[in-house]
XYZ file of N, CA and C in Angstrom:
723
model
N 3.943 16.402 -0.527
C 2.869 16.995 -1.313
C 2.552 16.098 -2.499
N 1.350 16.215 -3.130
C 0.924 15.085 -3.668
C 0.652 15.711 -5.104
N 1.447 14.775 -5.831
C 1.802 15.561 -7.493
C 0.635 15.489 -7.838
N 0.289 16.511 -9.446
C -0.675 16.360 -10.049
C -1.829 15.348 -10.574
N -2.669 15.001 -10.898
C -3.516 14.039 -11.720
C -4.099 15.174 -12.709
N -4.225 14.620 -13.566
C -4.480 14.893 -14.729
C -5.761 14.273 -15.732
N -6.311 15.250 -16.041
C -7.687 14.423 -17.327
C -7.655 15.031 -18.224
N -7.782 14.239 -19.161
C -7.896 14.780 -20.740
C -9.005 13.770 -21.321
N -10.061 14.453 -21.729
C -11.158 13.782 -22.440
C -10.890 13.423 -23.644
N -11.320 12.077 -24.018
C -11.540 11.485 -25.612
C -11.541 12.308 -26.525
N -12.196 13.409 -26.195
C -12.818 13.984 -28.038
C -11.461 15.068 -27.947
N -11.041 15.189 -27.033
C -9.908 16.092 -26.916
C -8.460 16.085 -28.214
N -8.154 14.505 -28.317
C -6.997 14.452 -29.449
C -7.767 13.020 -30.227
N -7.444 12.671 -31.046
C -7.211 12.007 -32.512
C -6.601 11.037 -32.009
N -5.731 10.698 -31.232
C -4.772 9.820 -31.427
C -3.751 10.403 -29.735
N -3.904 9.107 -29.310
C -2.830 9.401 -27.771
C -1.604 8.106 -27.804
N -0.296 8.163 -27.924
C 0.920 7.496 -27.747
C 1.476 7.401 -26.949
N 1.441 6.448 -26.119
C 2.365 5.911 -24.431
C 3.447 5.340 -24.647
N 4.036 6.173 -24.291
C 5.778 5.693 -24.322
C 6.332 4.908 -23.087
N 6.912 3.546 -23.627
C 7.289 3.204 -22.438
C 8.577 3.951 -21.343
N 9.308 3.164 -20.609
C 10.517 3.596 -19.616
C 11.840 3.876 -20.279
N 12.259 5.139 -21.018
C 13.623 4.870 -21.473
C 14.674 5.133 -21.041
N 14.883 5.346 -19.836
C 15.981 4.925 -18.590
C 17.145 5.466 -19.619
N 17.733 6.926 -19.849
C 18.663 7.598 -20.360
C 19.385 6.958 -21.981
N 18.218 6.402 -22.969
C 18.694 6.055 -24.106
C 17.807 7.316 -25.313
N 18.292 8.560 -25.345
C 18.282 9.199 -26.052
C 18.063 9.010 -27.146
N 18.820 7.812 -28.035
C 18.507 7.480 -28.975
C 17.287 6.964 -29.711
N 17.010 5.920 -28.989
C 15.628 5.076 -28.454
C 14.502 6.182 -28.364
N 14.587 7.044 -27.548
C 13.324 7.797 -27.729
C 13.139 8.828 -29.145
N 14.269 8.886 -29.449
C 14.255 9.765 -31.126
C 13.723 8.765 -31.982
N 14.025 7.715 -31.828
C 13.543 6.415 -32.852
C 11.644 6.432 -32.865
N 11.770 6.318 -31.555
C 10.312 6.444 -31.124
C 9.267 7.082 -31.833
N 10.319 8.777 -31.257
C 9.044 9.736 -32.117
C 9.095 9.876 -33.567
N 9.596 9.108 -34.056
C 10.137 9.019 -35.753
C 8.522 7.718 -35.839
N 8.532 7.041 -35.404
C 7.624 5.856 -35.499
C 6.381 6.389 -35.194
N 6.327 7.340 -34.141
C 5.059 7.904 -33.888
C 4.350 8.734 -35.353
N 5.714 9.700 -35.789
C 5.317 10.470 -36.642
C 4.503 9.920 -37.579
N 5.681 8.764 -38.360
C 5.116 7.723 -39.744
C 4.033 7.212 -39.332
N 3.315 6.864 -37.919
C 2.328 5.864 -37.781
C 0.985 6.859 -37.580
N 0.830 7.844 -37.435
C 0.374 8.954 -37.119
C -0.911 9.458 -38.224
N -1.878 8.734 -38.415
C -3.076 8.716 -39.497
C -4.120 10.143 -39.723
N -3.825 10.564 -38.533
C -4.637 12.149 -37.943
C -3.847 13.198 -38.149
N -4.771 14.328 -39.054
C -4.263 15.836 -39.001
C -4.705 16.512 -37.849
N -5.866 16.028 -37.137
C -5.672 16.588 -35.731
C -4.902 16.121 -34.947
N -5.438 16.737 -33.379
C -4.326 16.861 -32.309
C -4.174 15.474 -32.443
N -2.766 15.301 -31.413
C -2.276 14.170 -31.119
C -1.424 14.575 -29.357
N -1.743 13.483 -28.954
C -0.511 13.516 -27.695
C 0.028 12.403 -27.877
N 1.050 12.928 -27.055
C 2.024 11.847 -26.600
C 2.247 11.678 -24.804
N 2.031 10.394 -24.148
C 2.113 10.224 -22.877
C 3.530 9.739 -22.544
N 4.928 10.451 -22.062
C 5.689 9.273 -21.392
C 5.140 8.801 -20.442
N 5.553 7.786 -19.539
C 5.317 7.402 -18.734
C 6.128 6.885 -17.441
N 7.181 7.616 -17.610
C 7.968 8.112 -16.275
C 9.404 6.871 -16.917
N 10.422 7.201 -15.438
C 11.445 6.404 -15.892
C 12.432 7.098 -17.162
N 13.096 8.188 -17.286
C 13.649 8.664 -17.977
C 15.142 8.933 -17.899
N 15.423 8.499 -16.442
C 16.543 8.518 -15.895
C 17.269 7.485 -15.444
N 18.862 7.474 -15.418
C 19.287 5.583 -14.797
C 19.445 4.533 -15.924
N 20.427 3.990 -15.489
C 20.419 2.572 -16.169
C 21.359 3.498 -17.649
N 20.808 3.612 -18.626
C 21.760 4.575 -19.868
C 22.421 5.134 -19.929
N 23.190 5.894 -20.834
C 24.121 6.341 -20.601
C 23.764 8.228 -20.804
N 22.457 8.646 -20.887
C 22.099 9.606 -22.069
C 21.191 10.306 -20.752
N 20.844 10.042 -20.086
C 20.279 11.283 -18.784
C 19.941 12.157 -18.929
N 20.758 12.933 -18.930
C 21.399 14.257 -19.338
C 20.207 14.943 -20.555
N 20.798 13.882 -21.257
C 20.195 14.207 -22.810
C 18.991 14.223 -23.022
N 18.683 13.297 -22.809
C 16.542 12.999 -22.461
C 16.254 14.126 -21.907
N 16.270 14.526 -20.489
C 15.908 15.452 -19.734
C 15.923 16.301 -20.459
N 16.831 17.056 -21.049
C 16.885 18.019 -21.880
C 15.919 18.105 -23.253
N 15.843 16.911 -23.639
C 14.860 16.971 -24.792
C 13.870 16.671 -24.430
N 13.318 16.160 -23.450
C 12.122 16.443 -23.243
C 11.198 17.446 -22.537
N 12.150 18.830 -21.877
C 12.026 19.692 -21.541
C 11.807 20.901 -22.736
N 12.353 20.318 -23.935
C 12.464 21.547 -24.936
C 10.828 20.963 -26.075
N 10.373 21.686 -26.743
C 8.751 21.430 -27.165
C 9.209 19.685 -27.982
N 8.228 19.504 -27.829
C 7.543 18.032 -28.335
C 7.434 17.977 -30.388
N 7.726 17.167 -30.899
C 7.326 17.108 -31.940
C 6.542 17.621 -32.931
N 6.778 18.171 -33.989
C 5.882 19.109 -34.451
C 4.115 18.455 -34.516
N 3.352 18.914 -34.263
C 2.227 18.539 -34.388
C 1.694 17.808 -32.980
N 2.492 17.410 -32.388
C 2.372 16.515 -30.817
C 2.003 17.830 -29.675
N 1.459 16.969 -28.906
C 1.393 17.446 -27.489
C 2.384 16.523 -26.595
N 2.346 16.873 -25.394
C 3.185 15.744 -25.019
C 3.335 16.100 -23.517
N 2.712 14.832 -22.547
C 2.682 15.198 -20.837
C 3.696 13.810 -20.682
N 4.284 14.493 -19.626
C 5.579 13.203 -19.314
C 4.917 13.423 -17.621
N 5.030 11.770 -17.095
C 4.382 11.290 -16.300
C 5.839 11.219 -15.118
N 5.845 11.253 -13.383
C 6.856 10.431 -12.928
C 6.867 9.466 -12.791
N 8.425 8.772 -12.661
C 8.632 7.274 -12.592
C 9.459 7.170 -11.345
N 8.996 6.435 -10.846
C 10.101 5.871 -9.031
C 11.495 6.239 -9.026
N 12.058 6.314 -10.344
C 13.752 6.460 -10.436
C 13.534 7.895 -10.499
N 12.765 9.122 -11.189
C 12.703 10.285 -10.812
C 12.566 10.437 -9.488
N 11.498 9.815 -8.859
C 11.361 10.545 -7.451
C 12.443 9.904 -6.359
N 13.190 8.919 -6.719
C 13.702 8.683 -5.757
C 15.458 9.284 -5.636
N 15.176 9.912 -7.130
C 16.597 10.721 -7.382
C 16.050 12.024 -6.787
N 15.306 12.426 -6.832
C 15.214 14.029 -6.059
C 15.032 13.383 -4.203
N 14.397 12.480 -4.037
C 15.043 12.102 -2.409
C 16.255 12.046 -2.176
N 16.965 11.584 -2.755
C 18.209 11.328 -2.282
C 18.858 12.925 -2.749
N 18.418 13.532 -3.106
C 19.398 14.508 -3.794
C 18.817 15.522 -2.345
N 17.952 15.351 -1.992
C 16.740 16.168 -1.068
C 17.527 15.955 0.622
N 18.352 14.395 0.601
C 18.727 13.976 1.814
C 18.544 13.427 2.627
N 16.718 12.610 1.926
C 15.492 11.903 2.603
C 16.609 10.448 2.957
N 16.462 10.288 4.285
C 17.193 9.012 4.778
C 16.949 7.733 3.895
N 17.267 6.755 3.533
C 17.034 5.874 2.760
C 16.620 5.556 1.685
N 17.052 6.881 0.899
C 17.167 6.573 -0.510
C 18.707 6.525 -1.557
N 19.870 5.897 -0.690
C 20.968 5.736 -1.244
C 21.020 4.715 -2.532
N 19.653 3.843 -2.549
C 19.914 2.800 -3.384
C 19.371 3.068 -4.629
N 19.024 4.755 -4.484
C 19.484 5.218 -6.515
C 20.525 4.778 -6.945
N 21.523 5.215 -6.411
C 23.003 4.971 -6.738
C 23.190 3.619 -7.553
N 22.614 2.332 -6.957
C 22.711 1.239 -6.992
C 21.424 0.643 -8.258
N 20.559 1.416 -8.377
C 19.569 1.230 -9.350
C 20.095 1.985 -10.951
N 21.004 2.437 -10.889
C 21.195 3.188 -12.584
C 21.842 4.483 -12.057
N 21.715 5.086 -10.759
C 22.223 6.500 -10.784
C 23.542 6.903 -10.827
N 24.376 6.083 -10.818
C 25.519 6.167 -11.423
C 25.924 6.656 -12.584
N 25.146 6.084 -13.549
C 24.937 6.347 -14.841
C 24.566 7.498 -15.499
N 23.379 8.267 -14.583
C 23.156 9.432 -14.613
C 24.098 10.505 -14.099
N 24.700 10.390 -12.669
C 25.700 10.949 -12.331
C 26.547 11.516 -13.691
N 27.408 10.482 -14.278
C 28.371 10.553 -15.355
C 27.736 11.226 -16.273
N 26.677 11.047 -16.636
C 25.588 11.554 -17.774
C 25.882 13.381 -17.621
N 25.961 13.558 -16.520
C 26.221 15.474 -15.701
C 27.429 15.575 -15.960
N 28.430 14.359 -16.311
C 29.778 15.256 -16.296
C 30.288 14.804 -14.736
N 29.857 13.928 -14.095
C 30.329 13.992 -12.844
C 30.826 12.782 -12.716
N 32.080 12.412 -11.828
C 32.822 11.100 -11.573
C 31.738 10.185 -10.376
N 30.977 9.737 -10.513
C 30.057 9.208 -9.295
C 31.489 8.404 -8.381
N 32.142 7.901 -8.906
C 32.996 6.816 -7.523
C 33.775 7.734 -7.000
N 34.460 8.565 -8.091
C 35.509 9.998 -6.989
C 34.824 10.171 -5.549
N 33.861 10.989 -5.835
C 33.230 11.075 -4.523
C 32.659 10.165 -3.563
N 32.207 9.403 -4.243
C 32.319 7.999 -3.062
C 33.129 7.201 -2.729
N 34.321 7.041 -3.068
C 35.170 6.959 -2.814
C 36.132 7.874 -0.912
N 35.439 9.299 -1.426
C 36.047 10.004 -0.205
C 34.890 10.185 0.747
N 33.463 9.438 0.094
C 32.429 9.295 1.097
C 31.763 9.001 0.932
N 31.436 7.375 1.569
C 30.431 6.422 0.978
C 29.208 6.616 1.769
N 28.928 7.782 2.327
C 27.502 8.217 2.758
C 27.030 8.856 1.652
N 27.828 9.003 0.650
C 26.973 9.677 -0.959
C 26.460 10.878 -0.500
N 26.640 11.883 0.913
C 26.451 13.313 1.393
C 27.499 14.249 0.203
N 28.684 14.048 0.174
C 29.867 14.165 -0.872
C 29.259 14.558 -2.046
N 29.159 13.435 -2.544
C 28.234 13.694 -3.951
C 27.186 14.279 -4.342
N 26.170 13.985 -2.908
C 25.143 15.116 -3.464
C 24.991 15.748 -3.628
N 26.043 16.749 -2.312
C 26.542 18.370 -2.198
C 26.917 18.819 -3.738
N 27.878 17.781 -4.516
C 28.776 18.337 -5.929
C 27.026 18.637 -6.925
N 26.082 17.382 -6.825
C 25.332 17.253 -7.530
C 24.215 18.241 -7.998
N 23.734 18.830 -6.567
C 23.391 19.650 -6.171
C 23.665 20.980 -6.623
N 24.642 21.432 -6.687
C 25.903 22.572 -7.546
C 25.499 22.286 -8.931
N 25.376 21.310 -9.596
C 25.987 21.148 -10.591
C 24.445 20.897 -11.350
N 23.468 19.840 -11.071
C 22.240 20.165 -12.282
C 22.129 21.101 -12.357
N 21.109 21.278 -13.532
C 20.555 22.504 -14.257
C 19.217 22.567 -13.276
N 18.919 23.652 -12.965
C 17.567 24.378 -12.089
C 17.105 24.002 -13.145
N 16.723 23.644 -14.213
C 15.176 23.601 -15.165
C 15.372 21.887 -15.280
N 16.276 21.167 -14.862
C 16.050 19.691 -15.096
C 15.572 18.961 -13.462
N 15.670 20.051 -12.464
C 15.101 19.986 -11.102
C 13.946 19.946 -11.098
N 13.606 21.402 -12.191
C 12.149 21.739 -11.617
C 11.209 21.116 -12.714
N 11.996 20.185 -13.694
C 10.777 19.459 -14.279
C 10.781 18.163 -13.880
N 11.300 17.423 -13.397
C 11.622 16.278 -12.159
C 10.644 16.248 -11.384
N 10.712 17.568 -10.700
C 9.928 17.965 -9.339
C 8.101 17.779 -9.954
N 8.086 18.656 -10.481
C 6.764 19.250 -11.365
C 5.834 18.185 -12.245
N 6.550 16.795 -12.304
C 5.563 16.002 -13.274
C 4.657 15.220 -12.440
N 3.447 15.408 -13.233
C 2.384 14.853 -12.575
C 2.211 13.191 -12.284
N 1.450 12.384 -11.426
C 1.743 11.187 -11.236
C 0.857 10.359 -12.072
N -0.434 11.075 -12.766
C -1.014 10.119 -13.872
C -2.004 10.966 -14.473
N -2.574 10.289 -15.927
C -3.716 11.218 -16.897
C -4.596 9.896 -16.881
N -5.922 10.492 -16.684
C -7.338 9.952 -17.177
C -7.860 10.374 -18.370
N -7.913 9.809 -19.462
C -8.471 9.552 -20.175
C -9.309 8.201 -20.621
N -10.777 8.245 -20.206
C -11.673 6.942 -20.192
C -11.656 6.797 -21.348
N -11.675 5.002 -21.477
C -11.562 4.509 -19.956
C -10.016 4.489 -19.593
N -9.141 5.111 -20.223
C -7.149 4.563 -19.731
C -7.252 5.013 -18.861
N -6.259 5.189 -18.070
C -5.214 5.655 -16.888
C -4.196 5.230 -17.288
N -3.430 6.431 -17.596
C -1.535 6.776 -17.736
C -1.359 6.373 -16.532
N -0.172 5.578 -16.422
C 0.354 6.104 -14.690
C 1.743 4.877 -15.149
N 2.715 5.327 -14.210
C 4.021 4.772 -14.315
C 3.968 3.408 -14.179
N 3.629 2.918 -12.935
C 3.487 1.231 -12.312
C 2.266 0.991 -12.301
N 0.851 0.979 -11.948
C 0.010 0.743 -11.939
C -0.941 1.200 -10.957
N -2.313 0.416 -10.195
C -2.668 1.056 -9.013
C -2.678 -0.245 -7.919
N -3.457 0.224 -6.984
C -3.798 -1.053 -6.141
C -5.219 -1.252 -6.206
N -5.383 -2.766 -6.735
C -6.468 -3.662 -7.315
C -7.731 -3.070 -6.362
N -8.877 -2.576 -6.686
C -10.052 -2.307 -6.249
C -9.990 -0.906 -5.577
N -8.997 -0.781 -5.271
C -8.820 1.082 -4.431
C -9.342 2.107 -5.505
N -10.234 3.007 -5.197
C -10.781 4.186 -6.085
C -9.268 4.971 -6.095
N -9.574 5.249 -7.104
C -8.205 6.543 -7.551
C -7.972 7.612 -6.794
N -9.042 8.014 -5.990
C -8.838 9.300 -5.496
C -8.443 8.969 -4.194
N -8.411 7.388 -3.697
C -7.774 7.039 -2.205
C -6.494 6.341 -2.565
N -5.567 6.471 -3.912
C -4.372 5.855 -4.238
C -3.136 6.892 -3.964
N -2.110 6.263 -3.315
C -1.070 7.107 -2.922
C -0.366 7.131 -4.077
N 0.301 8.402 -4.287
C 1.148 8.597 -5.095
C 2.254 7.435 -5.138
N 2.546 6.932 -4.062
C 3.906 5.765 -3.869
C 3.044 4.507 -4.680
N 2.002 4.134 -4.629
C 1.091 3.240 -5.242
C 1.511 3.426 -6.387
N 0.826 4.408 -7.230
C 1.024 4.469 -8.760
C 2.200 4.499 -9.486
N 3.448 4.849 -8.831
C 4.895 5.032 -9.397
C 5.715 3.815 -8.718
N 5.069 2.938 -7.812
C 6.147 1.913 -7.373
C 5.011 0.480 -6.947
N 4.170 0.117 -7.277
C 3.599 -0.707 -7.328
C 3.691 -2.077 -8.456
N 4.196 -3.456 -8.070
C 3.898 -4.481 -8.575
C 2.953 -5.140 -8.328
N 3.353 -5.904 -7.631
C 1.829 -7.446 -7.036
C 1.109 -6.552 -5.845
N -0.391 -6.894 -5.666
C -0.806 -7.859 -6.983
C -1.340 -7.199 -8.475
N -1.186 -5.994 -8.441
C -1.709 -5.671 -9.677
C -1.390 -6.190 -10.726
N -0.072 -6.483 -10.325
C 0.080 -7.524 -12.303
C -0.387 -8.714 -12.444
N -0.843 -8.798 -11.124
C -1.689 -10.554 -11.467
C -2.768 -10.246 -11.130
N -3.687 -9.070 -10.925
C -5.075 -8.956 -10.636
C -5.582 -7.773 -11.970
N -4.908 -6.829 -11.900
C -5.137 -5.816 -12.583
C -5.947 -4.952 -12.140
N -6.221 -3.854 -12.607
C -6.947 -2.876 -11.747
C -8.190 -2.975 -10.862
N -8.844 -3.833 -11.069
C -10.565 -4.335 -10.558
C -11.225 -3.062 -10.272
N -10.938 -2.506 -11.081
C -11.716 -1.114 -11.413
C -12.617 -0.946 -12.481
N -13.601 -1.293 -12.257
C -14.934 -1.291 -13.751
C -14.504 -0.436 -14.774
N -14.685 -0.705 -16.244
C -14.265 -0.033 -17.209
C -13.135 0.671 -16.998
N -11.931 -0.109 -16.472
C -10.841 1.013 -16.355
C -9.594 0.349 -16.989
N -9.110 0.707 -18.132
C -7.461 0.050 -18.504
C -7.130 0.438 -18.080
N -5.325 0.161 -17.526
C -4.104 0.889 -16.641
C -3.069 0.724 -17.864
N -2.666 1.804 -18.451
C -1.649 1.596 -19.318
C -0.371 2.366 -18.452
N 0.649 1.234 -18.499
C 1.466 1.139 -17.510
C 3.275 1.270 -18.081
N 4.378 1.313 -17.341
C 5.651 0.903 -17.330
C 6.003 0.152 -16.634
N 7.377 0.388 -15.693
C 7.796 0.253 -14.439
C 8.277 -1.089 -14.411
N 7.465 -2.205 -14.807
C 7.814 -3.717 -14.989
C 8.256 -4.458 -15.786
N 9.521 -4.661 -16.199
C 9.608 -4.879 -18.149
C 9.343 -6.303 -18.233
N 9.104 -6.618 -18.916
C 8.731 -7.473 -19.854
C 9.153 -8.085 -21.364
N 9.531 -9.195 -21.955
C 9.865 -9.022 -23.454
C 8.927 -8.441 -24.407
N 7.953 -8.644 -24.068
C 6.602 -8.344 -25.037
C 6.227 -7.414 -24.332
N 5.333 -6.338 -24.730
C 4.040 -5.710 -24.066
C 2.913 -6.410 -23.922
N 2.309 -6.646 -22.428
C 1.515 -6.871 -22.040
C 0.049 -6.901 -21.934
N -1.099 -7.229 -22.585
C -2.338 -6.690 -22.577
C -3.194 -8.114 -21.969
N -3.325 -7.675 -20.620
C -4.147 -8.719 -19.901
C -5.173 -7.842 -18.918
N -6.222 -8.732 -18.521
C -6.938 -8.378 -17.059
C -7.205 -7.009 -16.553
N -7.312 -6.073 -17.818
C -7.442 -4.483 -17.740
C -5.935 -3.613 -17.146
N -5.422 -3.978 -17.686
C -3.969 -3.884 -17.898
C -3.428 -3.526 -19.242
N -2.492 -2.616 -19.531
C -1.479 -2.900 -20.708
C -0.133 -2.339 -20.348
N 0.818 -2.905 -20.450
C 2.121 -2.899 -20.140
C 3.069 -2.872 -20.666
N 3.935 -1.586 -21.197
C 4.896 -1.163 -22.396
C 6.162 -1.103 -21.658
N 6.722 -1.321 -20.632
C 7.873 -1.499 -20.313
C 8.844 -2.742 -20.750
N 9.201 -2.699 -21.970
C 10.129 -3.813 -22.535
C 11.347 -3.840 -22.439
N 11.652 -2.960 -21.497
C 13.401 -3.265 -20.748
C 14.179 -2.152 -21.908
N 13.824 -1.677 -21.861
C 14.841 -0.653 -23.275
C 15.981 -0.639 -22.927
N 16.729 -0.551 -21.549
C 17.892 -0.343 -21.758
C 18.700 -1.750 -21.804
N 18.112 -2.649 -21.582
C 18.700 -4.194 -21.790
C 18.137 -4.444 -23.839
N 16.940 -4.413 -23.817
C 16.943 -4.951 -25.089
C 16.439 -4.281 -26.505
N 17.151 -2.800 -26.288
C 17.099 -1.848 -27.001
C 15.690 -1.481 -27.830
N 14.911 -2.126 -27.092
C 13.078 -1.791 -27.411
C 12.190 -0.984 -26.633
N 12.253 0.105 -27.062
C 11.522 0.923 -26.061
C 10.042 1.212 -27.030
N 9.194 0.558 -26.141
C 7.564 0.076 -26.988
C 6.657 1.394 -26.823
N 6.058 1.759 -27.599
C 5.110 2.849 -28.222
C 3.851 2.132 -27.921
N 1.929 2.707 -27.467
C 1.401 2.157 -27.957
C 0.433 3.210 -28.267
N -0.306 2.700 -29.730
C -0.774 3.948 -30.184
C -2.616 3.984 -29.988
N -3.319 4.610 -29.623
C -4.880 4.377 -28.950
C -5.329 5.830 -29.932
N -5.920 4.992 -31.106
C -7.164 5.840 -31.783
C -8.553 5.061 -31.995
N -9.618 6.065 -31.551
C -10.399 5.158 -31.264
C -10.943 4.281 -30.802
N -11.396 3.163 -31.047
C -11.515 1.974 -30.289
C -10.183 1.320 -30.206
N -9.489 1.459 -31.102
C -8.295 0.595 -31.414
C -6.874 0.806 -30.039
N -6.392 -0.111 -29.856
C -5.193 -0.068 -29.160
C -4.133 -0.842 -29.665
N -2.818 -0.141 -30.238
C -1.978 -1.501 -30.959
C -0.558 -0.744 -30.683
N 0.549 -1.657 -30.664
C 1.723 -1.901 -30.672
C 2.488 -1.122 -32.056
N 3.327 0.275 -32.033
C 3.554 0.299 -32.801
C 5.703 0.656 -33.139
């Protein structure tokens, strides 16, 4: 079934903030919305976009999920987008054949993040069936069903939120969900070829954030180089904050 899309018109907020991938650093995203707050020029609305990737790789899983399930910042709105490491943790948790290589992408990390020994059980069964069964038992039903439940991107013209990007010249409404949450080349070397359309993106890190070829790209590796990039869009303006 094919997750939400989402639109939110311009005149709608003051000020919209895309958060890049923070792959279970809790900390990092508190820093964040501290930066959002101070940078924050508007007494009207404001949102805030994550943009998927909240799970894996960190040590803090657990923790994110949880805070970003409980309300958003005072004065914020706030839509959290999926990222490939969400959906491919509810496959594997689901039993979908060939998605063991969460495990191997950060889900380990998350595992432990629950309180759970990830190698115990693989250890007594490296089909990771073992573990899922414990795993399964053991999340919280409200960190399932907001996993499950997040939409795959927001329009706001000319942006597009979306986790990874799209595929170069395809109209939006013929893009697969697997497109927008797991897509590299060629979009990062073509960019959307979609008339008047930015793609403000994650999924691909980078040292810098990216602004090329109707593209912008905030995935700066947070859990390697403890920068998890904000970008803030009032107005005409788009900047790094």
């Amino acid at each position: 079934m094919s997750r939400h899309r989402l639109i939110v018109g311009r005149d709608e907020y003051d000020e919209i903030f895309a958060v890049g991938d923070v792959h279970g650093h809790l900390d990092l995203l508190l820093g964040a919305e501290e930066r959002m707050r101070e940078n924050s020029k508007s007494g009207g609305r404001k949102l805030i976009i994550m943009l998927g990737d909240y799970i894996d790789r960190g040590p803090h899983s657990y923790g994110v999920i949880e805070h970003l399930i409980a309300a958003p910042p005072t004065g914020f709105d706030r839509i959290c987008l999926t990222g490939n490491h969400e959906a491919i943790m509810l496959a594997f948790l689901a039993g979908i054949e060939g998605n063991g290589a969460w495990l191997d992408w950060g889900g380990t990390e998350t595992v432990a993040s629950y309180g759970v020994d990830p190698y115990k059980y693989l250890n007594m069964d490296g089909t990771g069936h073992t573990l899922r069964t414990v795993l399964n038992e053991v999340l919280p039903q409200s960190h399932l069903d907001f996993m499950g439940s997040l939409p795959i991107c927001v329009s706001s013209a000319p942006y597009l939120f979306t986790h990874a990007g799209v595929v170069p010249g395809k109209p939006l409404a013929d893009q697969a969900d697997e497109d927008l949450f797991w897509i590299r080349e060629p979009f990062l070397t073509l960019g959307p070829q979609l008339p008047g359309l930015t793609v403000v993106h994650g999924h691909t890190p980078s040292l810098e954030p990216t602004f090329a070829g109707g593209r912008i790209g905030i995935d700066t590796g947070a859990y390697k180089t403890g920068r998890l990039t904000v970008l803030k869009i009032a107005g005409e303006t788009a900047e790094i904050i």
